[in-house]
Every structure is written in C-alpha cells, then in structure tokens.
JSON list of C-alpha atoms in Angstrom, two decimals:
[
{"chain": "A", "resi": 1, "resn": "UNK", "atom": "CA", "xyz": [-13.24, 15.84, 4.32]},
{"chain": "A", "resi": 2, "resn": "UNK", "atom": "CA", "xyz": [-10.33, 18.09, 4.46]},
{"chain": "A", "resi": 3, "resn": "UNK", "atom": "CA", "xyz": [-10.28, 21.36, 3.12]},
{"chain": "A", "resi": 4, "resn": "UNK", "atom": "CA", "xyz": [-14.22, 20.96, 3.16]},
{"chain": "A", "resi": 5, "resn": "UNK", "atom": "CA", "xyz": [-14.72, 19.62, 6.86]},
{"chain": "A", "resi": 6, "resn": "UNK", "atom": "CA", "xyz": [-12.15, 20.78, 9.22]},
{"chain": "A", "resi": 7, "resn": "UNK", "atom": "CA", "xyz": [-11.18, 18.09, 12.03]},
{"chain": "A", "resi": 8, "resn": "UNK", "atom": "CA", "xyz": [-12.10, 21.31, 14.44]},
{"chain": "A", "resi": 9, "resn": "UNK", "atom": "CA", "xyz": [-15.68, 21.42, 13.05]},
{"chain": "A", "resi": 10, "resn": "UNK", "atom": "CA", "xyz": [-15.91, 17.39, 13.56]},
{"chain": "A", "resi": 11, "resn": "UNK", "atom": "CA", "xyz": [-14.83, 17.40, 17.53]},
{"chain": "A", "resi": 12, "resn": "UNK", "atom": "CA", "xyz": [-17.37, 20.49, 18.28]},
{"chain": "A", "resi": 13, "resn": "UNK", "atom": "CA", "xyz": [-20.08, 18.59, 16.81]},
{"chain": "A", "resi": 14, "resn": "UNK", "atom": "CA", "xyz": [-18.91, 15.23, 18.36]},
{"chain": "A", "resi": 15, "resn": "UNK", "atom": "CA", "xyz": [-18.65, 17.29, 21.32]},
{"chain": "A", "resi": 16, "resn": "UNK", "atom": "CA", "xyz": [-22.18, 18.15, 21.18]},
{"chain": "A", "resi": 17, "resn": "UNK", "atom": "CA", "xyz": [-23.80, 14.92, 21.09]},
{"chain": "A", "resi": 18, "resn": "UNK", "atom": "CA", "xyz": [-21.33, 12.42, 21.98]},
{"chain": "A", "resi": 19, "resn": "UNK", "atom": "CA", "xyz": [-23.64, 9.77, 22.04]},
{"chain": "A", "resi": 20, "resn": "UNK", "atom": "CA", "xyz": [-25.12, 9.79, 18.18]},
{"chain": "A", "resi": 21, "resn": "UNK", "atom": "CA", "xyz": [-22.17, 10.50, 16.30]},
{"chain": "A", "resi": 22, "resn": "UNK", "atom": "CA", "xyz": [-19.01, 8.78, 15.47]},
{"chain": "A", "resi": 23, "resn": "UNK", "atom": "CA", "xyz": [-16.45, 11.13, 14.63]},
{"chain": "A", "resi": 24, "resn": "UNK", "atom": "CA", "xyz": [-13.82, 11.14, 12.42]},
{"chain": "A", "resi": 25, "resn": "UNK", "atom": "CA", "xyz": [-10.92, 12.72, 10.40]},
{"chain": "A", "resi": 26, "resn": "UNK", "atom": "CA", "xyz": [-9.39, 13.11, 7.10]},
{"chain": "A", "resi": 27, "resn": "UNK", "atom": "CA", "xyz": [-5.98, 14.01, 5.29]},
{"chain": "A", "resi": 28, "resn": "UNK", "atom": "CA", "xyz": [-5.68, 15.39, 1.67]},
{"chain": "A", "resi": 29, "resn": "UNK", "atom": "CA", "xyz": [-2.18, 13.47, 0.88]},
{"chain": "A", "resi": 30, "resn": "UNK", "atom": "CA", "xyz": [-2.18, 15.88, -2.34]},
{"chain": "A", "resi": 31, "resn": "UNK", "atom": "CA", "xyz": [-0.66, 18.86, 0.37]},
{"chain": "A", "resi": 32, "resn": "UNK", "atom": "CA", "xyz": [2.75, 17.57, 0.45]},
{"chain": "A", "resi": 33, "resn": "UNK", "atom": "CA", "xyz": [5.36, 16.89, -1.86]},
{"chain": "A", "resi": 34, "resn": "UNK", "atom": "CA", "xyz": [7.03, 14.06, 0.10]},
{"chain": "A", "resi": 35, "resn": "UNK", "atom": "CA", "xyz": [5.49, 10.52, 1.56]},
{"chain": "A", "resi": 36, "resn": "UNK", "atom": "CA", "xyz": [8.21, 11.90, 4.78]},
{"chain": "A", "resi": 37, "resn": "UNK", "atom": "CA", "xyz": [5.84, 14.77, 5.36]},
{"chain": "A", "resi": 38, "resn": "UNK", "atom": "CA", "xyz": [2.28, 13.03, 4.51]},
{"chain": "A", "resi": 39, "resn": "UNK", "atom": "CA", "xyz": [3.26, 10.50, 7.31]},
{"chain": "A", "resi": 40, "resn": "UNK", "atom": "CA", "xyz": [4.29, 12.97, 9.35]},
{"chain": "A", "resi": 41, "resn": "UNK", "atom": "CA", "xyz": [0.52, 15.33, 9.40]},
{"chain": "A", "resi": 42, "resn": "UNK", "atom": "CA", "xyz": [-1.31, 12.23, 9.22]},
{"chain": "A", "resi": 43, "resn": "UNK", "atom": "CA", "xyz": [0.49, 11.22, 12.67]},
{"chain": "A", "resi": 44, "resn": "UNK", "atom": "CA", "xyz": [0.23, 14.86, 13.89]},
{"chain": "A", "resi": 45, "resn": "UNK", "atom": "CA", "xyz": [-3.32, 14.37, 12.86]},
{"chain": "A", "resi": 46, "resn": "UNK", "atom": "CA", "xyz": [-3.13, 11.15, 15.34]},
{"chain": "A", "resi": 47, "resn": "UNK", "atom": "CA", "xyz": [-1.78, 12.64, 17.85]},
{"chain": "A", "resi": 48, "resn": "UNK", "atom": "CA", "xyz": [-3.78, 15.61, 17.98]},
{"chain": "A", "resi": 49, "resn": "UNK", "atom": "CA", "xyz": [-7.35, 14.66, 17.62]},
{"chain": "A", "resi": 50, "resn": "UNK", "atom": "CA", "xyz": [-7.40, 10.31, 18.31]},
{"chain": "A", "resi": 51, "resn": "UNK", "atom": "CA", "xyz": [-10.48, 9.97, 15.90]},
{"chain": "A", "resi": 52, "resn": "UNK", "atom": "CA", "xyz": [-10.94, 5.93, 15.71]},
{"chain": "A", "resi": 53, "resn": "UNK", "atom": "CA", "xyz": [-11.83, 6.36, 11.36]},
{"chain": "A", "resi": 54, "resn": "UNK", "atom": "CA", "xyz": [-9.97, 8.93, 8.51]},
{"chain": "A", "resi": 55, "resn": "UNK", "atom": "CA", "xyz": [-11.40, 9.26, 5.49]},
{"chain": "A", "resi": 56, "resn": "UNK", "atom": "CA", "xyz": [-9.89, 9.67, 1.93]},
{"chain": "A", "resi": 57, "resn": "UNK", "atom": "CA", "xyz": [-10.97, 11.00, -1.19]},
{"chain": "A", "resi": 58, "resn": "UNK", "atom": "CA", "xyz": [-8.64, 10.94, -4.41]},
{"chain": "A", "resi": 59, "resn": "UNK", "atom": "CA", "xyz": [-11.05, 12.09, -6.20]},
{"chain": "A", "resi": 60, "resn": "UNK", "atom": "CA", "xyz": [-12.00, 15.44, -4.73]},
{"chain": "A", "resi": 61, "resn": "UNK", "atom": "CA", "xyz": [-8.29, 15.43, -3.98]},
{"chain": "A", "resi": 62, "resn": "UNK", "atom": "CA", "xyz": [-6.57, 15.28, -7.14]},
{"chain": "A", "resi": 63, "resn": "UNK", "atom": "CA", "xyz": [-4.80, 12.11, -6.43]},
{"chain": "A", "resi": 64, "resn": "UNK", "atom": "CA", "xyz": [-4.18, 8.80, -7.66]},
{"chain": "A", "resi": 65, "resn": "UNK", "atom": "CA", "xyz": [-5.22, 5.95, -5.73]},
{"chain": "A", "resi": 66, "resn": "UNK", "atom": "CA", "xyz": [-1.86, 4.11, -5.79]},
{"chain": "A", "resi": 67, "resn": "UNK", "atom": "CA", "xyz": [0.02, 7.52, -5.08]},
{"chain": "A", "resi": 68, "resn": "UNK", "atom": "CA", "xyz": [3.04, 7.02, -3.18]},
{"chain": "A", "resi": 69, "resn": "UNK", "atom": "CA", "xyz": [2.20, 9.20, -0.14]},
{"chain": "A", "resi": 70, "resn": "UNK", "atom": "CA", "xyz": [-1.35, 7.57, 0.40]},
{"chain": "A", "resi": 71, "resn": "UNK", "atom": "CA", "xyz": [0.37, 3.78, 0.30]},
{"chain": "A", "resi": 72, "resn": "UNK", "atom": "CA", "xyz": [2.90, 5.89, 3.09]},
{"chain": "A", "resi": 73, "resn": "UNK", "atom": "CA", "xyz": [0.09, 6.69, 5.06]},
{"chain": "A", "resi": 74, "resn": "UNK", "atom": "CA", "xyz": [-1.79, 3.77, 4.88]},
{"chain": "A", "resi": 75, "resn": "UNK", "atom": "CA", "xyz": [1.34, 1.78, 6.16]},
{"chain": "A", "resi": 76, "resn": "UNK", "atom": "CA", "xyz": [1.97, 4.02, 8.95]},
{"chain": "A", "resi": 77, "resn": "UNK", "atom": "CA", "xyz": [-1.67, 3.48, 9.88]},
{"chain": "A", "resi": 78, "resn": "UNK", "atom": "CA", "xyz": [-0.84, -0.01, 9.79]},
{"chain": "A", "resi": 79, "resn": "UNK", "atom": "CA", "xyz": [1.49, 0.25, 12.26]},
{"chain": "A", "resi": 80, "resn": "UNK", "atom": "CA", "xyz": [0.00, 1.92, 14.94]},
{"chain": "A", "resi": 81, "resn": "UNK", "atom": "CA", "xyz": [-0.72, -0.01, 18.10]},
{"chain": "A", "resi": 82, "resn": "UNK", "atom": "CA", "xyz": [-4.17, 0.39, 16.93]},
{"chain": "A", "resi": 83, "resn": "UNK", "atom": "CA", "xyz": [-4.80, 1.14, 13.72]},
{"chain": "A", "resi": 84, "resn": "UNK", "atom": "CA", "xyz": [-7.74, 3.45, 12.32]},
{"chain": "A", "resi": 85, "resn": "UNK", "atom": "CA", "xyz": [-10.21, 2.46, 10.35]},
{"chain": "A", "resi": 86, "resn": "UNK", "atom": "CA", "xyz": [-10.30, 3.41, 7.03]},
{"chain": "A", "resi": 87, "resn": "UNK", "atom": "CA", "xyz": [-13.01, 5.08, 4.47]},
{"chain": "A", "resi": 88, "resn": "UNK", "atom": "CA", "xyz": [-11.49, 5.19, 0.98]},
{"chain": "A", "resi": 89, "resn": "UNK", "atom": "CA", "xyz": [-14.05, 6.78, -1.27]},
{"chain": "A", "resi": 90, "resn": "UNK", "atom": "CA", "xyz": [-14.45, 3.86, -4.10]},
{"chain": "A", "resi": 91, "resn": "UNK", "atom": "CA", "xyz": [-15.11, 5.90, -6.87]},
{"chain": "A", "resi": 92, "resn": "UNK", "atom": "CA", "xyz": [-11.66, 5.87, -8.62]},
{"chain": "A", "resi": 93, "resn": "UNK", "atom": "CA", "xyz": [-11.38, 7.46, -11.61]},
{"chain": "A", "resi": 94, "resn": "UNK", "atom": "CA", "xyz": [-11.38, 11.77, -12.17]},
{"chain": "A", "resi": 95, "resn": "UNK", "atom": "CA", "xyz": [-10.22, 14.07, -15.13]},
{"chain": "A", "resi": 96, "resn": "UNK", "atom": "CA", "xyz": [-8.48, 15.93, -12.76]},
{"chain": "A", "resi": 97, "resn": "UNK", "atom": "CA", "xyz": [-6.55, 12.55, -11.14]},
{"chain": "A", "resi": 98, "resn": "UNK", "atom": "CA", "xyz": [-4.23, 10.65, -12.59]},
{"chain": "A", "resi": 99, "resn": "UNK", "atom": "CA", "xyz": [-5.03, 7.20, -14.28]},
{"chain": "A", "resi": 100, "resn": "UNK", "atom": "CA", "xyz": [-4.31, 4.54, -12.30]},
{"chain": "A", "resi": 101, "resn": "UNK", "atom": "CA", "xyz": [-3.03, 1.51, -13.38]},
{"chain": "A", "resi": 102, "resn": "UNK", "atom": "CA", "xyz": [-4.43, -0.72, -11.63]},
{"chain": "A", "resi": 103, "resn": "UNK", "atom": "CA", "xyz": [-8.58, -1.89, -11.39]},
{"chain": "A", "resi": 104, "resn": "UNK", "atom": "CA", "xyz": [-10.04, -1.10, -8.47]},
{"chain": "A", "resi": 105, "resn": "UNK", "atom": "CA", "xyz": [-10.65, -4.86, -7.46]},
{"chain": "A", "resi": 106, "resn": "UNK", "atom": "CA", "xyz": [-7.18, -5.46, -7.29]},
{"chain": "A", "resi": 107, "resn": "UNK", "atom": "CA", "xyz": [-6.49, -2.14, -6.21]},
{"chain": "A", "resi": 108, "resn": "UNK", "atom": "CA", "xyz": [-8.69, -2.82, -2.96]},
{"chain": "A", "resi": 109, "resn": "UNK", "atom": "CA", "xyz": [-7.54, -6.54, -2.39]},
{"chain": "A", "resi": 110, "resn": "UNK", "atom": "CA", "xyz": [-3.55, -5.50, -3.04]},
{"chain": "A", "resi": 111, "resn": "UNK", "atom": "CA", "xyz": [-3.93, -2.78, 0.15]},
{"chain": "A", "resi": 112, "resn": "UNK", "atom": "CA", "xyz": [-6.23, -4.64, 2.45]},
{"chain": "A", "resi": 113, "resn": "UNK", "atom": "CA", "xyz": [-3.92, -7.82, 2.00]},
{"chain": "A", "resi": 114, "resn": "UNK", "atom": "CA", "xyz": [-0.38, -5.46, 2.01]},
{"chain": "A", "resi": 115, "resn": "UNK", "atom": "CA", "xyz": [-2.14, -3.34, 4.92]},
{"chain": "A", "resi": 116, "resn": "UNK", "atom": "CA", "xyz": [-3.66, -6.64, 6.57]},
{"chain": "A", "resi": 117, "resn": "UNK", "atom": "CA", "xyz": [-3.76, -4.90, 10.19]},
{"chain": "A", "resi": 118, "resn": "UNK", "atom": "CA", "xyz": [-6.43, -2.21, 9.12]},
{"chain": "A", "resi": 119, "resn": "UNK", "atom": "CA", "xyz": [-10.05, -1.91, 8.18]},
{"chain": "A", "resi": 120, "resn": "UNK", "atom": "CA", "xyz": [-11.19, -0.50, 5.29]},
{"chain": "A", "resi": 121, "resn": "UNK", "atom": "CA", "xyz": [-14.25, 0.54, 4.42]},
{"chain": "A", "resi": 122, "resn": "UNK", "atom": "CA", "xyz": [-14.59, 1.04, 0.64]},
{"chain": "A", "resi": 123, "resn": "UNK", "atom": "CA", "xyz": [-17.20, 4.14, 0.07]},
{"chain": "A", "resi": 124, "resn": "UNK", "atom": "CA", "xyz": [-20.07, 3.54, -2.27]},
{"chain": "A", "resi": 125, "resn": "UNK", "atom": "CA", "xyz": [-19.38, -0.21, -2.72]},
{"chain": "A", "resi": 126, "resn": "UNK", "atom": "CA", "xyz": [-16.98, 0.64, -5.57]},
{"chain": "A", "resi": 127, "resn": "UNK", "atom": "CA", "xyz": [-19.54, 2.49, -7.61]},
{"chain": "A", "resi": 128, "resn": "UNK", "atom": "CA", "xyz": [-20.06, 0.29, -10.84]},
{"chain": "A", "resi": 129, "resn": "UNK", "atom": "CA", "xyz": [-17.23, -2.43, -9.94]},
{"chain": "A", "resi": 130, "resn": "UNK", "atom": "CA", "xyz": [-19.07, -3.60, -6.74]},
{"chain": "A", "resi": 131, "resn": "UNK", "atom": "CA", "xyz": [-19.62, -7.11, -7.35]},
{"chain": "A", "resi": 132, "resn": "UNK", "atom": "CA", "xyz": [-16.32, -7.56, -8.21]},
{"chain": "A", "resi": 133, "resn": "UNK", "atom": "CA", "xyz": [-14.78, -5.86, -5.72]},
{"chain": "A", "resi": 134, "resn": "UNK", "atom": "CA", "xyz": [-16.60, -7.85, -3.22]},
{"chain": "A", "resi": 135, "resn": "UNK", "atom": "CA", "xyz": [-16.74, -11.02, -5.18]},
{"chain": "A", "resi": 136, "resn": "UNK", "atom": "CA", "xyz": [-12.39, -10.94, -5.10]},
{"chain": "A", "resi": 137, "resn": "UNK", "atom": "CA", "xyz": [-12.18, -8.96, -1.27]},
{"chain": "A", "resi": 138, "resn": "UNK", "atom": "CA", "xyz": [-14.80, -10.88, 0.44]},
{"chain": "A", "resi": 139, "resn": "UNK", "atom": "CA", "xyz": [-12.66, -13.51, 2.63]},
{"chain": "A", "resi": 140, "resn": "UNK", "atom": "CA", "xyz": [-10.21, -10.69, 3.82]},
{"chain": "A", "resi": 141, "resn": "UNK", "atom": "CA", "xyz": [-11.39, -10.22, 7.24]},
{"chain": "A", "resi": 142, "resn": "UNK", "atom": "CA", "xyz": [-10.31, -6.41, 7.00]},
{"chain": "A", "resi": 143, "resn": "UNK", "atom": "CA", "xyz": [-12.49, -5.04, 3.75]},
{"chain": "A", "resi": 144, "resn": "UNK", "atom": "CA", "xyz": [-16.24, -3.65, 4.40]},
{"chain": "A", "resi": 145, "resn": "UNK", "atom": "CA", "xyz": [-18.25, -1.94, 1.43]},
{"chain": "A", "resi": 146, "resn": "UNK", "atom": "CA", "xyz": [-20.37, 1.63, 2.33]},
{"chain": "A", "resi": 147, "resn": "UNK", "atom": "CA", "xyz": [-23.69, 1.72, 0.09]},
{"chain": "A", "resi": 148, "resn": "UNK", "atom": "CA", "xyz": [-23.82, 5.52, 0.28]},
{"chain": "A", "resi": 149, "resn": "UNK", "atom": "CA", "xyz": [-24.23, 7.29, -2.97]},
{"chain": "A", "resi": 150, "resn": "UNK", "atom": "CA", "xyz": [-25.13, 4.12, -4.98]},
{"chain": "A", "resi": 151, "resn": "UNK", "atom": "CA", "xyz": [-27.92, 2.88, -2.95]},
{"chain": "A", "resi": 152, "resn": "UNK", "atom": "CA", "xyz": [-29.67, 5.93, -4.26]},
{"chain": "A", "resi": 153, "resn": "UNK", "atom": "CA", "xyz": [-28.17, 7.33, -7.81]},
{"chain": "A", "resi": 154, "resn": "UNK", "atom": "CA", "xyz": [-28.04, 3.29, -8.71]},
{"chain": "A", "resi": 155, "resn": "UNK", "atom": "CA", "xyz": [-31.70, 2.98, -7.87]},
{"chain": "A", "resi": 156, "resn": "UNK", "atom": "CA", "xyz": [-32.17, 2.40, -11.44]},
{"chain": "A", "resi": 157, "resn": "UNK", "atom": "CA", "xyz": [-29.79, 0.70, -12.66]},
{"chain": "A", "resi": 158, "resn": "UNK", "atom": "CA", "xyz": [-28.24, -2.53, -12.90]},
{"chain": "A", "resi": 159, "resn": "UNK", "atom": "CA", "xyz": [-26.18, -2.76, -10.43]},
{"chain": "A", "resi": 160, "resn": "UNK", "atom": "CA", "xyz": [-29.52, -2.24, -8.35]},
{"chain": "A", "resi": 161, "resn": "UNK", "atom": "CA", "xyz": [-29.97, -5.91, -9.10]},
{"chain": "A", "resi": 162, "resn": "UNK", "atom": "CA", "xyz": [-25.48, -6.56, -7.81]},
{"chain": "A", "resi": 163, "resn": "UNK", "atom": "CA", "xyz": [-26.65, -4.43, -4.72]},
{"chain": "A", "resi": 164, "resn": "UNK", "atom": "CA", "xyz": [-29.77, -7.41, -3.84]},
{"chain": "A", "resi": 165, "resn": "UNK", "atom": "CA", "xyz": [-27.36, -9.88, -4.33]},
{"chain": "A", "resi": 166, "resn": "UNK", "atom": "CA", "xyz": [-24.04, -8.35, -1.93]},
{"chain": "A", "resi": 167, "resn": "UNK", "atom": "CA", "xyz": [-26.78, -7.74, 0.84]},
{"chain": "A", "resi": 168, "resn": "UNK", "atom": "CA", "xyz": [-28.29, -10.74, 0.93]},
{"chain": "A", "resi": 169, "resn": "UNK", "atom": "CA", "xyz": [-25.31, -13.07, 0.83]},
{"chain": "A", "resi": 170, "resn": "UNK", "atom": "CA", "xyz": [-22.74, -10.70, 2.09]},
{"chain": "A", "resi": 171, "resn": "UNK", "atom": "CA", "xyz": [-24.33, -8.51, 5.04]},
{"chain": "A", "resi": 172, "resn": "UNK", "atom": "CA", "xyz": [-21.70, -9.04, 7.41]},
{"chain": "A", "resi": 173, "resn": "UNK", "atom": "CA", "xyz": [-19.45, -6.84, 5.27]},
{"chain": "A", "resi": 174, "resn": "UNK", "atom": "CA", "xyz": [-21.92, -4.18, 3.59]},
{"chain": "A", "resi": 175, "resn": "UNK", "atom": "CA", "xyz": [-22.63, -0.63, 6.07]},
{"chain": "A", "resi": 176, "resn": "UNK", "atom": "CA", "xyz": [-25.16, 1.13, 5.30]},
{"chain": "A", "resi": 177, "resn": "UNK", "atom": "CA", "xyz": [-24.01, 5.03, 3.99]},
{"chain": "A", "resi": 178, "resn": "UNK", "atom": "CA", "xyz": [-26.74, 7.77, 2.99]},
{"chain": "A", "resi": 179, "resn": "UNK", "atom": "CA", "xyz": [-23.58, 9.97, 1.46]},
{"chain": "A", "resi": 180, "resn": "UNK", "atom": "CA", "xyz": [-26.15, 13.10, 3.12]},
{"chain": "A", "resi": 181, "resn": "UNK", "atom": "CA", "xyz": [-25.58, 16.28, 2.32]},
{"chain": "A", "resi": 182, "resn": "UNK", "atom": "CA", "xyz": [-26.07, 14.62, -1.43]},
{"chain": "A", "resi": 183, "resn": "UNK", "atom": "CA", "xyz": [-28.79, 12.55, -1.11]},
{"chain": "A", "resi": 184, "resn": "UNK", "atom": "CA", "xyz": [-31.49, 12.82, 2.19]},
{"chain": "A", "resi": 185, "resn": "UNK", "atom": "CA", "xyz": [-30.76, 9.87, 4.84]},
{"chain": "A", "resi": 186, "resn": "UNK", "atom": "CA", "xyz": [-34.69, 9.39, 4.54]},
{"chain": "A", "resi": 187, "resn": "UNK", "atom": "CA", "xyz": [-34.01, 8.74, 0.83]},
{"chain": "A", "resi": 188, "resn": "UNK", "atom": "CA", "xyz": [-30.99, 6.81, 1.43]},
{"chain": "A", "resi": 189, "resn": "UNK", "atom": "CA", "xyz": [-33.07, 4.66, 4.29]},
{"chain": "A", "resi": 190, "resn": "UNK", "atom": "CA", "xyz": [-36.19, 4.20, 2.35]},
{"chain": "A", "resi": 191, "resn": "UNK", "atom": "CA", "xyz": [-34.21, 2.82, -0.59]},
{"chain": "A", "resi": 192, "resn": "UNK", "atom": "CA", "xyz": [-32.35, -0.06, 1.79]},
{"chain": "A", "resi": 193, "resn": "UNK", "atom": "CA", "xyz": [-35.79, -0.96, 2.78]},
{"chain": "A", "resi": 194, "resn": "UNK", "atom": "CA", "xyz": [-36.66, -1.51, -0.85]},
{"chain": "A", "resi": 195, "resn": "UNK", "atom": "CA", "xyz": [-33.30, -3.02, -1.48]},
{"chain": "A", "resi": 196, "resn": "UNK", "atom": "CA", "xyz": [-33.29, -5.62, 1.53]},
{"chain": "A", "resi": 197, "resn": "UNK", "atom": "CA", "xyz": [-36.65, -6.82, 1.07]},
{"chain": "A", "resi": 198, "resn": "UNK", "atom": "CA", "xyz": [-37.13, -9.73, 1.88]},
{"chain": "A", "resi": 199, "resn": "UNK", "atom": "CA", "xyz": [-33.78, -10.78, 3.67]},
{"chain": "A", "resi": 200, "resn": "UNK", "atom": "CA", "xyz": [-33.82, -11.28, 7.48]},
{"chain": "A", "resi": 201, "resn": "UNK", "atom": "CA", "xyz": [-33.94, -8.82, 10.70]},
{"chain": "A", "resi": 202, "resn": "UNK", "atom": "CA", "xyz": [-30.67, -9.77, 11.29]},
{"chain": "A", "resi": 203, "resn": "UNK", "atom": "CA", "xyz": [-29.07, -9.40, 8.41]},
{"chain": "A", "resi": 204, "resn": "UNK", "atom": "CA", "xyz": [-30.60, -5.69, 7.93]},
{"chain": "A", "resi": 205, "resn": "UNK", "atom": "CA", "xyz": [-29.57, -5.04, 11.64]},
{"chain": "A", "resi": 206, "resn": "UNK", "atom": "CA", "xyz": [-26.38, -5.82, 10.35]},
{"chain": "A", "resi": 207, "resn": "UNK", "atom": "CA", "xyz": [-25.77, -3.69, 8.06]},
{"chain": "A", "resi": 208, "resn": "UNK", "atom": "CA", "xyz": [-27.38, -0.48, 9.44]},
{"chain": "A", "resi": 209, "resn": "UNK", "atom": "CA", "xyz": [-25.31, -0.72, 12.50]},
{"chain": "A", "resi": 210, "resn": "UNK", "atom": "CA", "xyz": [-23.52, -3.67, 13.23]},
{"chain": "A", "resi": 211, "resn": "UNK", "atom": "CA", "xyz": [-21.17, -4.32, 11.69]},
{"chain": "A", "resi": 212, "resn": "UNK", "atom": "CA", "xyz": [-19.96, -0.40, 11.60]},
{"chain": "A", "resi": 213, "resn": "UNK", "atom": "CA", "xyz": [-20.17, -0.90, 16.08]},
{"chain": "A", "resi": 214, "resn": "UNK", "atom": "CA", "xyz": [-18.12, -4.32, 15.90]},
{"chain": "A", "resi": 215, "resn": "UNK", "atom": "CA", "xyz": [-15.00, -2.17, 14.13]},
{"chain": "A", "resi": 216, "resn": "UNK", "atom": "CA", "xyz": [-15.52, 0.75, 16.28]},
{"chain": "A", "resi": 217, "resn": "UNK", "atom": "CA", "xyz": [-15.78, -1.11, 19.04]},
{"chain": "A", "resi": 218, "resn": "UNK", "atom": "CA", "xyz": [-11.81, -1.61, 20.41]},
{"chain": "A", "resi": 219, "resn": "UNK", "atom": "CA", "xyz": [-12.03, 2.79, 20.22]},
{"chain": "A", "resi": 220, "resn": "UNK", "atom": "CA", "xyz": [-14.67, 2.89, 22.74]}
]
C-alpha cells in the first residue's frame, strides 16, 4: 500500500509476472486536507494505472474508517462505469488513528449498502469481529471476507472456531489470504488446510481462488 509499496513497483512486478499476479493500487487519504483533493488523487490513479483493485489501510495511514475523505473516495469509485474492487483493512483500531464512532459490523454494513455498485473485501475477516461481521453482512452480495493474518495469528484462539464456521457455511463469501510478508504463504496454506478439514473440495476451491477470480473477471 501507498508509502510502503508504490504503484510503480506494482506495475514493474506485474509486467514481469502477468500470468501469476493481479495488480492492486492504494491511496493514503490522510495526505489530502479536503475530500475533493482525495477524490482527485484517486481518480488520477485510476486513469493512470487502471488497477482492478484498490486497497485502503486506515491503521497504517492513521485515519478513521469513517473519515469523510475516505467515504468521498468510495463514493467516487462507486460512480465509476466499472467500480474498482475495494480492499479495506478489517483491523480498524489503532492508537494513532481517531476512534471510530461505530462498531465494525455496522460500519461495513453501512458502506456496502451505501456504495452498492462496489465489491468490498474486508481484510483479516474483521479480526475478532469476524463472526459478527459475516452474520450481519452475509446477505449483501457485494461484501467478502479475507482470511489473511487471522488464519495464522489466531490459530490458537477462540476465533479459530468462528473461522471454521465461516469457511463451512459462507464459502462463497470468503477469500484466502496470507498477509505475506508478515506471515509466510506456506504457513497460511497449511493453516487453511487444517481449518478447512472436512469441507468439500468445491468449497475449498471457492475460497482459495474461485471467489476472487469471479470478482476480477469483469476486468479482463
């Protein structure tokens, strides 16, 4: 994401590995002092790179998930002829960011309903809010949950049971992720194998690749 991995670097790596990589851009809305400037910066990136995915990381960029600049960018994306897939960090609380005045399930439900033309992927499955998040938003067709970070970090926690429930009953809404380089892909895949033990191959395939490929298919 922006300031850590540049869009130019993403393009360079993608051009060398087009058969293996789906490129994604990012934007730090906290750099801009008005909604208009943030929106213009986003639209400029869309015009220049046209990535199918854009990631927003409020914790590292130190802004609240309900920041008006962020919401303005989501609205601008939602109004595009072909809105980008939006990945949002699901670990919403940071000691460096303003406190959000709404709990994560309500927040994600609200933005998914408000920006209904956009497909959202909630990274880390919302962390410890995972089960509450999936049960409050699963009926919305434009929201998905990514397993990165939690599938390894919470291996020995009570959250693991919730994640097992999710991959079994919401396999068409869950997307595999590792959070590499924080955690190795091999370890995440091994944990997924344990987590998904006993579910059908069809469900595993949905989570490992099918769901994300369906989302990006319209950009091909």
